[in-house]
mmCIF file of C-alpha atoms in Angstrom:
data_model
loop_
_atom_site.group_PDB
_atom_site.id
_atom_site.type_symbol
_atom_site.label_atom_id
_atom_site.label_comp_id
_atom_site.label_asym_id
_atom_site.label_seq_id
_atom_site.Cartn_x
_atom_site.Cartn_y
_atom_site.Cartn_z
ATOM 1 C CA MET A 22 70.900 -250.782 13.200
ATOM 2 C CA SER A 23 71.676 -254.399 12.685
ATOM 3 C CA THR A 24 74.271 -254.082 15.129
ATOM 4 C CA LEU A 25 71.319 -253.626 18.192
ATOM 5 C CA ARG A 26 69.618 -256.938 16.711
ATOM 6 C CA VAL A 27 72.711 -259.214 17.002
ATOM 7 C CA ILE A 28 72.800 -258.215 20.759
ATOM 8 C CA ALA A 29 69.357 -257.515 21.597
ATOM 9 C CA HIS A 30 68.730 -261.426 23.215
ATOM 10 C CA LEU A 31 72.592 -261.204 24.890
ATOM 11 C CA CYS A 32 71.960 -257.885 26.838
ATOM 12 C CA VAL A 33 68.656 -258.917 28.290
ATOM 13 C CA MET A 34 70.387 -260.294 31.315
ATOM 14 C CA ILE A 35 73.229 -257.587 31.209
ATOM 15 C CA LEU A 36 70.297 -254.977 31.154
ATOM 16 C CA CYS A 37 68.393 -256.729 34.560
ATOM 17 C CA LEU A 38 71.539 -256.648 36.836
ATOM 18 C CA LEU A 39 72.362 -253.001 35.712
ATOM 19 C CA ALA A 40 68.500 -252.328 36.346
ATOM 20 C CA GLN A 41 68.768 -253.244 39.681
ATOM 21 C CA GLY A 42 69.053 -250.234 42.358
ATOM 22 C CA ALA A 43 69.446 -247.733 39.271
ATOM 23 C CA ASN A 44 67.911 -244.371 39.657
ATOM 24 C CA ALA A 45 66.851 -244.523 43.582
ATOM 25 C CA GLN A 46 68.051 -240.907 43.891
ATOM 26 C CA ALA A 47 65.871 -239.771 41.154
ATOM 27 C CA GLU A 48 64.858 -235.971 42.224
ATOM 28 C CA PRO A 49 61.561 -234.692 42.450
ATOM 29 C CA LEU A 50 59.978 -233.414 39.000
ATOM 30 C CA THR A 51 61.021 -229.597 38.286
ATOM 31 C CA LEU A 52 59.032 -227.069 35.912
ATOM 32 C CA GLY A 53 61.088 -224.492 33.569
ATOM 33 C CA ILE A 54 60.128 -222.638 30.767
ATOM 34 C CA ASN A 55 61.341 -222.024 27.499
ATOM 35 C CA SER A 56 61.789 -218.299 26.985
ATOM 36 C CA MET A 57 63.180 -216.066 24.036
ATOM 37 C CA TRP A 58 66.604 -213.881 24.617
ATOM 38 C CA GLY A 59 66.083 -211.172 21.402
ATOM 39 C CA PRO A 60 66.346 -209.019 21.220
ATOM 40 C CA GLY A 61 68.477 -208.680 24.828
ATOM 41 C CA ASP A 62 67.789 -205.600 26.140
ATOM 42 C CA SER A 63 67.358 -205.084 30.175
ATOM 43 C CA GLU A 64 63.623 -203.785 30.281
ATOM 44 C CA THR A 65 62.450 -206.996 27.803
ATOM 45 C CA LEU A 66 64.611 -209.272 29.737
ATOM 46 C CA LYS A 67 63.115 -208.328 33.086
ATOM 47 C CA LYS A 68 59.332 -208.336 31.672
ATOM 48 C CA ARG A 69 60.186 -211.735 30.788
ATOM 49 C CA PHE A 70 61.859 -213.312 33.574
ATOM 50 C CA GLN A 71 58.983 -211.469 35.869
ATOM 51 C CA GLN A 72 56.183 -213.371 33.869
ATOM 52 C CA ALA A 73 58.342 -216.529 34.475
ATOM 53 C CA LYS A 74 58.285 -216.219 37.932
ATOM 54 C CA ALA A 75 54.522 -215.570 37.614
ATOM 55 C CA LEU A 76 54.355 -218.573 36.718
ATOM 56 C CA ASN A 77 55.694 -220.305 39.502
ATOM 57 C CA THR A 78 59.005 -221.244 37.855
ATOM 58 C CA ARG A 79 62.215 -219.320 37.963
ATOM 59 C CA GLN A 80 64.190 -222.178 35.837
ATOM 60 C CA VAL A 81 64.440 -220.692 31.696
ATOM 61 C CA ARG A 82 65.878 -222.342 29.223
ATOM 62 C CA LEU A 83 66.813 -219.684 26.288
ATOM 63 C CA ASP A 84 69.455 -219.431 23.488
ATOM 64 C CA TRP A 85 73.305 -218.357 24.473
ATOM 65 C CA GLU A 86 74.363 -217.010 21.191
ATOM 66 C CA TRP A 87 78.420 -217.896 20.424
ATOM 67 C CA ARG A 88 77.976 -215.416 17.261
ATOM 68 C CA GLN A 89 76.881 -213.101 19.382
ATOM 69 C CA VAL A 90 80.379 -212.775 21.344
ATOM 70 C CA GLU A 91 82.933 -214.085 19.523
ATOM 71 C CA THR A 92 82.291 -212.159 15.698
ATOM 72 C CA THR A 93 85.773 -211.874 15.231
ATOM 73 C CA ARG A 94 87.795 -215.200 16.405
ATOM 74 C CA GLY A 95 89.636 -215.074 19.152
ATOM 75 C CA THR A 96 88.002 -211.915 20.670
ATOM 76 C CA TYR A 97 84.947 -212.108 22.976
ATOM 77 C CA ASP A 98 82.401 -209.305 23.756
ATOM 78 C CA TRP A 99 80.988 -209.864 26.573
ATOM 79 C CA GLN A 100 78.670 -207.066 26.385
ATOM 80 C CA THR A 101 74.986 -208.648 25.857
ATOM 81 C CA LEU A 102 75.576 -211.523 27.845
ATOM 82 C CA ASP A 103 76.762 -209.429 30.873
ATOM 83 C CA THR A 104 73.395 -207.953 30.510
ATOM 84 C CA LEU A 105 71.500 -211.116 30.518
ATOM 85 C CA VAL A 106 73.109 -212.742 33.478
ATOM 86 C CA ARG A 107 72.798 -209.355 35.277
ATOM 87 C CA VAL A 108 69.220 -209.021 34.510
ATOM 88 C CA ALA A 109 68.470 -213.140 35.381
ATOM 89 C CA HIS A 110 70.423 -212.207 38.921
ATOM 90 C CA GLU A 111 68.403 -209.388 39.975
ATOM 91 C CA GLU A 112 65.136 -211.314 39.256
ATOM 92 C CA GLY A 113 66.091 -214.692 41.025
ATOM 93 C CA ILE A 114 65.902 -216.276 37.592
ATOM 94 C CA GLU A 115 68.426 -219.809 37.216
ATOM 95 C CA LEU A 116 69.202 -219.792 33.540
ATOM 96 C CA LEU A 117 70.065 -222.945 31.074
ATOM 97 C CA PRO A 118 72.081 -221.407 27.909
ATOM 98 C CA ILE A 119 71.498 -223.428 24.771
ATOM 99 C CA VAL A 120 74.809 -222.831 23.147
ATOM 100 C CA HIS A 121 74.346 -222.326 19.997
ATOM 101 C CA TYR A 122 74.312 -220.289 16.717
ATOM 102 C CA ALA A 123 77.842 -219.908 15.054
ATOM 103 C CA PRO A 124 79.034 -216.919 13.940
ATOM 104 C CA SER A 125 80.081 -216.393 10.506
ATOM 105 C CA TRP A 126 83.574 -217.344 10.290
ATOM 106 C CA ALA A 127 82.797 -220.996 12.055
ATOM 107 C CA LEU A 128 79.815 -222.091 9.288
ATOM 108 C CA ARG A 129 80.180 -224.501 6.924
ATOM 109 C CA SER A 130 80.817 -223.040 3.383
ATOM 110 C CA GLU A 131 77.543 -224.246 2.252
ATOM 111 C CA SER A 132 74.166 -222.144 1.349
ATOM 112 C CA LYS A 133 71.714 -222.391 4.173
ATOM 113 C CA PRO A 134 68.658 -224.371 2.629
ATOM 114 C CA ASN A 135 65.830 -222.079 3.367
ATOM 115 C CA ASP A 136 64.307 -224.773 5.834
ATOM 116 C CA VAL A 137 67.253 -224.629 8.161
ATOM 117 C CA TYR A 138 67.780 -223.027 10.752
ATOM 118 C CA GLU A 139 71.269 -222.613 11.705
ATOM 119 C CA MET A 140 73.998 -224.604 9.936
ATOM 120 C CA ALA A 141 76.481 -226.623 11.487
ATOM 121 C CA PRO A 142 79.993 -225.659 12.351
ATOM 122 C CA THR A 143 82.747 -226.728 10.474
ATOM 123 C CA GLN A 144 84.646 -229.558 12.135
ATOM 124 C CA LYS A 145 87.773 -226.630 12.155
ATOM 125 C CA ALA A 146 85.930 -224.641 14.523
ATOM 126 C CA PHE A 147 84.980 -226.854 17.148
ATOM 127 C CA LYS A 148 87.449 -226.651 18.992
ATOM 128 C CA ASN A 149 86.553 -222.785 19.094
ATOM 129 C CA TYR A 150 83.307 -223.374 20.255
ATOM 130 C CA ALA A 151 84.372 -225.814 22.917
ATOM 131 C CA GLN A 152 86.709 -222.529 23.847
ATOM 132 C CA PHE A 153 83.874 -220.731 23.807
ATOM 133 C CA LEU A 154 81.680 -222.780 26.640
ATOM 134 C CA ARG A 155 84.488 -222.843 28.798
ATOM 135 C CA ALA A 156 85.281 -219.086 28.715
ATOM 136 C CA SER A 157 81.547 -218.483 29.194
ATOM 137 C CA ILE A 158 81.438 -221.217 32.277
ATOM 138 C CA GLU A 159 84.747 -219.349 33.646
ATOM 139 C CA ARG A 160 82.990 -216.285 33.167
ATOM 140 C CA TYR A 161 79.376 -216.884 34.634
ATOM 141 C CA GLY A 162 79.797 -220.318 36.371
ATOM 142 C CA PRO A 163 80.901 -221.104 39.871
ATOM 143 C CA ASP A 164 83.569 -219.131 40.705
ATOM 144 C CA GLY A 165 83.296 -216.861 37.409
ATOM 145 C CA ASN A 166 85.190 -214.238 36.908
ATOM 146 C CA ALA A 167 82.104 -211.343 35.800
ATOM 147 C CA PRO A 168 82.844 -208.146 36.865
ATOM 148 C CA PHE A 169 79.505 -207.657 38.813
ATOM 149 C CA THR A 170 77.630 -209.910 41.281
ATOM 150 C CA PHE A 171 75.505 -212.869 39.422
ATOM 151 C CA THR A 172 73.987 -216.016 40.018
ATOM 152 C CA PRO A 173 76.612 -218.963 38.945
ATOM 153 C CA ILE A 174 75.373 -220.557 36.243
ATOM 154 C CA THR A 175 75.631 -224.666 36.806
ATOM 155 C CA HIS A 176 74.361 -226.608 33.749
ATOM 156 C CA TRP A 177 75.003 -225.520 30.261
ATOM 157 C CA GLN A 178 72.933 -227.534 27.244
ATOM 158 C CA VAL A 179 75.651 -228.052 24.362
ATOM 159 C CA TRP A 180 73.929 -227.224 21.012
ATOM 160 C CA ASN A 181 70.413 -228.083 20.252
ATOM 161 C CA GLU A 182 68.076 -230.779 18.157
ATOM 162 C CA PRO A 183 71.466 -232.021 16.007
ATOM 163 C CA ASN A 184 69.817 -235.008 14.271
ATOM 164 C CA ILE A 185 67.453 -232.704 12.840
ATOM 165 C CA LYS A 186 68.788 -230.533 9.667
ATOM 166 C CA ASN A 187 66.990 -227.334 10.995
ATOM 167 C CA PHE A 188 69.576 -226.807 13.722
ATOM 168 C CA TRP A 189 72.437 -228.887 12.405
ATOM 169 C CA GLY A 190 72.610 -227.789 8.710
ATOM 170 C CA PRO A 191 72.628 -228.836 5.803
ATOM 171 C CA LYS A 192 71.765 -232.072 7.499
ATOM 172 C CA PRO A 193 72.462 -234.141 10.473
ATOM 173 C CA ASP A 194 75.643 -236.108 10.725
ATOM 174 C CA ALA A 195 76.180 -238.254 13.822
ATOM 175 C CA PRO A 196 80.039 -239.164 13.269
ATOM 176 C CA SER A 197 80.582 -235.170 13.132
ATOM 177 C CA PHE A 198 78.520 -233.924 16.263
ATOM 178 C CA VAL A 199 80.354 -236.571 18.409
ATOM 179 C CA LYS A 200 83.351 -234.829 17.233
ATOM 180 C CA LEU A 201 82.053 -231.915 18.933
ATOM 181 C CA MET A 202 81.135 -233.191 22.338
ATOM 182 C CA GLN A 203 84.394 -234.454 22.151
ATOM 183 C CA ALA A 204 86.001 -231.278 21.703
ATOM 184 C CA VAL A 205 83.972 -229.516 24.448
ATOM 185 C CA HIS A 206 84.695 -232.851 27.084
ATOM 186 C CA GLN A 207 88.153 -232.267 26.317
ATOM 187 C CA GLU A 208 87.846 -228.686 26.897
ATOM 188 C CA THR A 209 85.799 -228.748 29.844
ATOM 189 C CA ALA A 210 87.211 -231.456 31.743
ATOM 190 C CA GLY A 211 88.836 -229.468 34.587
ATOM 191 C CA LEU A 212 85.608 -227.743 35.385
ATOM 192 C CA ARG A 213 83.309 -230.880 35.518
ATOM 193 C CA ASP A 214 83.133 -230.487 39.029
ATOM 194 C CA LYS A 215 81.566 -227.413 39.551
ATOM 195 C CA VAL A 216 79.328 -227.517 35.937
ATOM 196 C CA LYS A 217 76.994 -229.871 34.462
ATOM 197 C CA LEU A 218 76.781 -230.439 30.456
ATOM 198 C CA VAL A 219 73.227 -230.984 29.588
ATOM 199 C CA HIS A 220 73.085 -233.075 25.882
ATOM 200 C CA ALA A 221 71.531 -231.210 23.040
ATOM 201 C CA GLY A 222 68.221 -231.743 23.021
ATOM 202 C CA LEU A 223 67.193 -234.532 20.275
ATOM 203 C CA SER A 224 64.153 -233.706 18.304
ATOM 204 C CA LYS A 225 61.998 -237.070 19.676
ATOM 205 C CA SER A 226 63.312 -240.067 21.404
ATOM 206 C CA ASP A 227 65.664 -240.468 18.321
ATOM 207 C CA LEU A 228 67.098 -244.268 19.205
ATOM 208 C CA ILE A 229 68.514 -244.704 15.635
ATOM 209 C CA PHE A 230 70.770 -241.494 16.283
ATOM 210 C CA PHE A 231 71.269 -241.840 19.629
ATOM 211 C CA TRP A 232 72.520 -245.474 18.603
ATOM 212 C CA GLN A 233 74.650 -244.011 15.735
ATOM 213 C CA LEU A 234 76.794 -241.478 18.553
ATOM 214 C CA TRP A 235 77.709 -244.645 20.824
ATOM 215 C CA GLU A 236 78.573 -246.471 17.519
ATOM 216 C CA GLU A 237 81.239 -243.577 17.156
ATOM 217 C CA ASP A 238 82.071 -243.563 20.406
ATOM 218 C CA PRO A 239 81.497 -246.685 23.374
ATOM 219 C CA GLN A 240 82.390 -243.863 26.006
ATOM 220 C CA TYR A 241 79.923 -241.040 24.647
ATOM 221 C CA GLY A 242 78.444 -240.945 28.063
ATOM 222 C CA ALA A 243 81.453 -239.545 29.628
ATOM 223 C CA THR A 244 80.776 -236.385 27.186
ATOM 224 C CA PHE A 245 77.737 -235.292 29.165
ATOM 225 C CA ASP A 246 76.159 -235.562 32.567
ATOM 226 C CA ILE A 247 72.183 -235.002 31.415
ATOM 227 C CA LEU A 248 70.539 -236.371 28.500
ATOM 228 C CA ALA A 249 67.799 -234.213 26.971
ATOM 229 C CA ILE A 250 64.877 -234.923 24.866
ATOM 230 C CA HIS A 251 62.161 -232.772 22.968
ATOM 231 C CA PRO A 252 59.633 -235.678 22.830
ATOM 232 C CA TYR A 253 56.717 -233.629 20.469
ATOM 233 C CA LEU A 254 53.615 -235.814 19.770
ATOM 234 C CA PHE A 255 53.052 -234.061 16.290
ATOM 235 C CA HIS A 256 52.686 -236.389 13.326
ATOM 236 C CA TRP A 257 51.938 -235.301 10.206
ATOM 237 C CA TRP A 258 49.418 -238.281 9.519
ATOM 238 C CA ASP A 259 48.254 -239.376 12.778
ATOM 239 C CA GLY A 260 47.810 -235.780 13.911
ATOM 240 C CA ILE A 261 48.474 -234.725 18.067
ATOM 241 C CA ARG A 262 49.129 -237.893 19.148
ATOM 242 C CA GLU A 263 47.985 -238.512 23.045
ATOM 243 C CA PRO A 264 50.553 -238.895 26.015
ATOM 244 C CA ASP A 265 49.627 -242.527 26.403
ATOM 245 C CA ASP A 266 50.170 -243.472 22.800
ATOM 246 C CA MET A 267 52.102 -246.025 21.715
ATOM 247 C CA ASP A 268 52.857 -248.218 18.516
ATOM 248 C CA ASN A 269 53.279 -252.434 18.577
ATOM 249 C CA ASP A 270 56.628 -253.594 19.453
ATOM 250 C CA ASP A 271 58.944 -255.111 17.468
ATOM 251 C CA ASP A 272 60.031 -258.627 18.447
ATOM 252 C CA ASP A 273 63.602 -258.342 18.435
ATOM 253 C CA TYR A 274 63.680 -255.022 20.337
ATOM 254 C CA ALA A 275 60.929 -255.783 22.789
ATOM 255 C CA ALA A 276 63.642 -258.529 23.799
ATOM 256 C CA LEU A 277 66.276 -255.961 24.665
ATOM 257 C CA GLY A 278 63.233 -253.868 26.351
ATOM 258 C CA VAL A 279 62.834 -251.506 24.139
ATOM 259 C CA ILE A 280 59.645 -250.149 23.948
ATOM 260 C CA GLY A 281 57.527 -249.896 20.918
ATOM 261 C CA SER A 282 59.173 -249.924 17.394
ATOM 262 C CA HIS A 283 62.165 -248.387 16.290
ATOM 263 C CA ASN A 284 61.045 -246.345 13.498
ATOM 264 C CA ASP A 285 59.310 -243.967 14.846
ATOM 265 C CA PRO A 286 60.362 -241.749 17.957
ATOM 266 C CA GLY A 287 56.944 -239.829 17.631
ATOM 267 C CA TYR A 288 55.336 -241.427 21.244
ATOM 268 C CA LEU A 289 56.344 -239.782 24.753
ATOM 269 C CA GLY A 290 57.031 -243.280 25.797
ATOM 270 C CA LYS A 291 60.112 -243.820 24.055
ATOM 271 C CA VAL A 292 62.054 -241.284 26.188
ATOM 272 C CA PHE A 293 62.301 -244.234 27.761
ATOM 273 C CA ASN A 294 64.569 -246.022 25.605
ATOM 274 C CA LEU A 295 67.087 -243.639 25.446
ATOM 275 C CA GLN A 296 67.375 -244.496 29.027
ATOM 276 C CA LEU A 297 67.297 -248.232 28.177
ATOM 277 C CA MET A 298 70.505 -247.597 25.996
ATOM 278 C CA MET A 299 72.823 -245.233 28.755
ATOM 279 C CA GLN A 300 72.334 -248.289 31.237
ATOM 280 C CA LEU A 301 72.867 -250.756 28.600
ATOM 281 C CA LYS A 302 76.433 -248.798 27.481
ATOM 282 C CA GLY A 303 77.359 -248.197 31.445
ATOM 283 C CA PHE A 304 76.038 -245.027 32.169
ATOM 284 C CA ALA A 305 72.953 -245.772 34.544
ATOM 285 C CA GLU A 306 73.228 -242.785 36.556
ATOM 286 C CA LYS A 307 72.574 -240.350 33.855
ATOM 287 C CA PRO A 308 69.070 -237.944 34.212
ATOM 288 C CA ILE A 309 66.634 -237.034 31.402
ATOM 289 C CA TRP A 310 65.399 -233.402 31.267
ATOM 290 C CA ILE A 311 63.290 -232.949 28.623
ATOM 291 C CA THR A 312 64.281 -229.602 27.481
ATOM 292 C CA GLU A 313 61.337 -228.694 25.407
ATOM 293 C CA MET A 314 57.579 -230.253 25.112
ATOM 294 C CA GLY A 315 54.130 -227.968 24.228
ATOM 295 C CA TYR A 316 51.396 -227.368 22.009
ATOM 296 C CA PHE A 317 50.936 -224.299 19.557
ATOM 297 C CA VAL A 318 47.389 -222.836 19.249
ATOM 298 C CA ALA A 319 46.016 -222.102 15.817
ATOM 299 C CA ASP A 320 43.413 -223.185 13.356
ATOM 300 C CA HIS A 321 45.529 -225.970 11.898
ATOM 301 C CA ARG A 322 45.477 -230.348 11.670
ATOM 302 C CA LEU A 323 48.395 -229.707 14.668
ATOM 303 C CA GLY A 324 47.153 -227.259 16.299
ATOM 304 C CA VAL A 325 44.774 -226.799 19.372
ATOM 305 C CA SER A 326 42.396 -224.808 21.060
ATOM 306 C CA GLU A 327 43.576 -222.549 23.987
ATOM 307 C CA ALA A 328 41.196 -225.272 26.147
ATOM 308 C CA GLU A 329 42.595 -228.094 24.349
ATOM 309 C CA GLN A 330 46.660 -226.714 25.125
ATOM 310 C CA ALA A 331 45.798 -226.369 29.308
ATOM 311 C CA LYS A 332 44.287 -230.255 29.067
ATOM 312 C CA ARG A 333 47.185 -231.685 27.159
ATOM 313 C CA LEU A 334 49.631 -229.569 29.328
ATOM 314 C CA LYS A 335 48.012 -231.790 32.485
ATOM 315 C CA SER A 336 47.845 -235.164 30.754
ATOM 316 C CA THR A 337 51.314 -234.575 29.025
ATOM 317 C CA LEU A 338 52.982 -233.608 32.922
ATOM 318 C CA THR A 339 50.810 -236.487 34.335
ATOM 319 C CA PHE A 340 52.123 -238.927 32.047
ATOM 320 C CA ILE A 341 55.672 -238.030 32.356
ATOM 321 C CA ARG A 342 55.154 -238.257 36.360
ATOM 322 C CA GLN A 343 53.641 -241.345 36.477
ATOM 323 C CA LYS A 344 55.458 -243.236 33.640
ATOM 324 C CA LEU A 345 58.947 -241.268 33.255
ATOM 325 C CA GLY A 346 60.096 -240.691 36.814
ATOM 326 C CA LYS A 347 61.881 -242.622 39.215
ATOM 327 C CA THR A 348 59.857 -245.813 38.723
ATOM 328 C CA GLY A 349 60.124 -248.641 36.469
ATOM 329 C CA TYR A 350 58.473 -248.486 33.318
ATOM 330 C CA GLY A 351 55.778 -251.390 32.552
ATOM 331 C CA GLN A 352 56.426 -255.370 33.572
ATOM 332 C CA GLY A 353 59.358 -257.735 33.435
ATOM 333 C CA VAL A 354 63.057 -256.068 32.003
ATOM 334 C CA ARG A 355 61.448 -252.970 31.877
ATOM 335 C CA GLY A 356 59.781 -252.790 35.353
ATOM 336 C CA GLU A 357 63.336 -252.772 36.543
ATOM 337 C CA VAL A 358 64.362 -249.380 34.905
ATOM 338 C CA ALA A 359 63.399 -246.396 35.482
ATOM 339 C CA ALA A 360 62.970 -243.270 32.709
ATOM 340 C CA ASN A 361 64.538 -241.190 35.106
ATOM 341 C CA VAL A 362 63.312 -237.989 33.908
ATOM 342 C CA GLU A 363 63.861 -235.205 36.690
ATOM 343 C CA ARG A 364 63.298 -231.530 34.163
ATOM 344 C CA ILE A 365 60.993 -230.257 31.862
ATOM 345 C CA TYR A 366 61.489 -227.105 30.326
ATOM 346 C CA TRP A 367 57.819 -226.065 29.165
ATOM 347 C CA PHE A 368 57.761 -224.602 25.427
ATOM 348 C CA SER A 369 57.374 -222.044 25.765
ATOM 349 C CA LEU A 370 56.575 -218.899 27.707
ATOM 350 C CA GLU A 371 55.543 -216.620 24.659
ATOM 351 C CA ASP A 372 54.335 -216.725 21.118
ATOM 352 C CA PHE A 373 57.666 -217.983 19.012
ATOM 353 C CA PRO A 374 58.511 -215.934 15.719
ATOM 354 C CA SER A 375 57.927 -219.155 12.788
ATOM 355 C CA PRO A 376 58.333 -218.905 9.264
ATOM 356 C CA ASP A 377 55.141 -220.635 8.642
ATOM 357 C CA GLY A 378 53.043 -218.617 11.698
ATOM 358 C CA LEU A 379 52.638 -221.538 13.759
ATOM 359 C CA GLY A 380 54.922 -220.616 16.629
ATOM 360 C CA SER A 381 52.281 -219.718 19.173
ATOM 361 C CA PHE A 382 53.012 -221.847 21.848
ATOM 362 C CA GLY A 383 53.003 -219.615 24.594
ATOM 363 C CA LEU A 384 51.501 -219.649 28.223
ATOM 364 C CA TYR A 385 51.271 -215.729 27.938
ATOM 365 C CA ARG A 386 49.479 -214.389 24.502
ATOM 366 C CA PRO A 387 51.052 -211.322 22.545
ATOM 367 C CA ASP A 388 48.919 -209.135 24.560
ATOM 368 C CA GLY A 389 50.370 -210.360 27.767
ATOM 369 C CA SER A 390 47.442 -211.592 28.951
ATOM 370 C CA LEU A 391 47.265 -215.369 30.354
ATOM 371 C CA ARG A 392 46.250 -217.965 28.079
ATOM 372 C CA PRO A 393 44.201 -221.235 30.281
ATOM 373 C CA ALA A 394 47.410 -223.298 29.867
ATOM 374 C CA ALA A 395 49.238 -220.759 31.987
ATOM 375 C CA LYS A 396 46.656 -221.006 34.929
ATOM 376 C CA THR A 397 47.311 -224.983 34.489
ATOM 377 C CA PHE A 398 50.907 -224.931 34.543
ATOM 378 C CA ILE A 399 50.907 -223.083 37.967
ATOM 379 C CA HIS A 400 48.748 -225.395 39.349
ATOM 380 C CA GLU A 401 50.836 -227.974 37.961
ATOM 381 C CA THR A 402 53.964 -226.557 40.095
ATOM 382 C CA LYS A 403 52.507 -227.153 43.390
ATOM 383 C CA GLN A 404 51.613 -230.836 42.413
ATOM 384 C CA GLY A 405 54.392 -232.725 43.282
ATOM 385 C CA SER A 406 57.156 -230.465 41.339
ATOM 386 C CA THR A 407 59.948 -228.245 42.625
ATOM 387 C CA PRO A 408 59.812 -225.193 41.236
#
């Protein structure tokens, strides 16, 4: 991060110029929901999509598993994804696929640690991943060739949380992830007029990892159309932070316009910092989507009651609308720049299986009944948002 310190004061004037008029065309805030894909049968998918519609949203984000389709290198079996896309069309759902989970032949050779959900693919397989994404778009995107009626998928998310070891095992590697994004950029070049690539959701507003991506490729912004962030507010020592909490500014970074310090990304307002960097790098038109955000119900120091889950859902969305939308954040240099958050996919529709038993993020209880937060979510879709 020493490079950032050196250029901080020099960039202030550039920032002000870039910020003038930026993000004036930001869209209304859209609310979607995360849902499980598995086991992937028609009846289960139909039930989940109907539950999403009962929450007044048709935007659903879920896993799009490479390993389900290309178990043998170079051979695609689309049966499971055909079912997903067909049922989504029948239920009027717009999908945001998270394209990840490499097949066994594409994985790194190290043993997967117990606390890692998925290993990174080998660099030799990056092109195969990009080819799979391109083939998915050609089948299910606009003008796709799937042999049935479907709703074209216009947005595709490239991987999930590569800045933590859980989804890029055995450890995060910014230069390696840049190579994956470059492979995708090259492979999908002829399709980018039809679809938009959503960057992998970063675990929290990780300015340091994001900076490392741009250090590897100064034109990194060309590889994606929309930045994605998962700004969960859990902190082991602080507990659950409030949406408007913030740590103290660092003088060097504040001169650049950075909110708070650079070494703790666990504050919701720091979503702004990643927009700030994109503007400094000349990619001010990029919107931000929060593709995961939520609170789990549990008797745990980081858990909440059902009533508190509903209260926090409302306060979180209110803060995002007021501070992270299309209006400028703060005063002075910061006041000239908007975070430009356009869409939020709440986590989640239902409780997720979790090795620690703390996956109870659902707006629906396991018995299918609505938690209080579900009613709040429905209300919020009608408060200046686009369902």
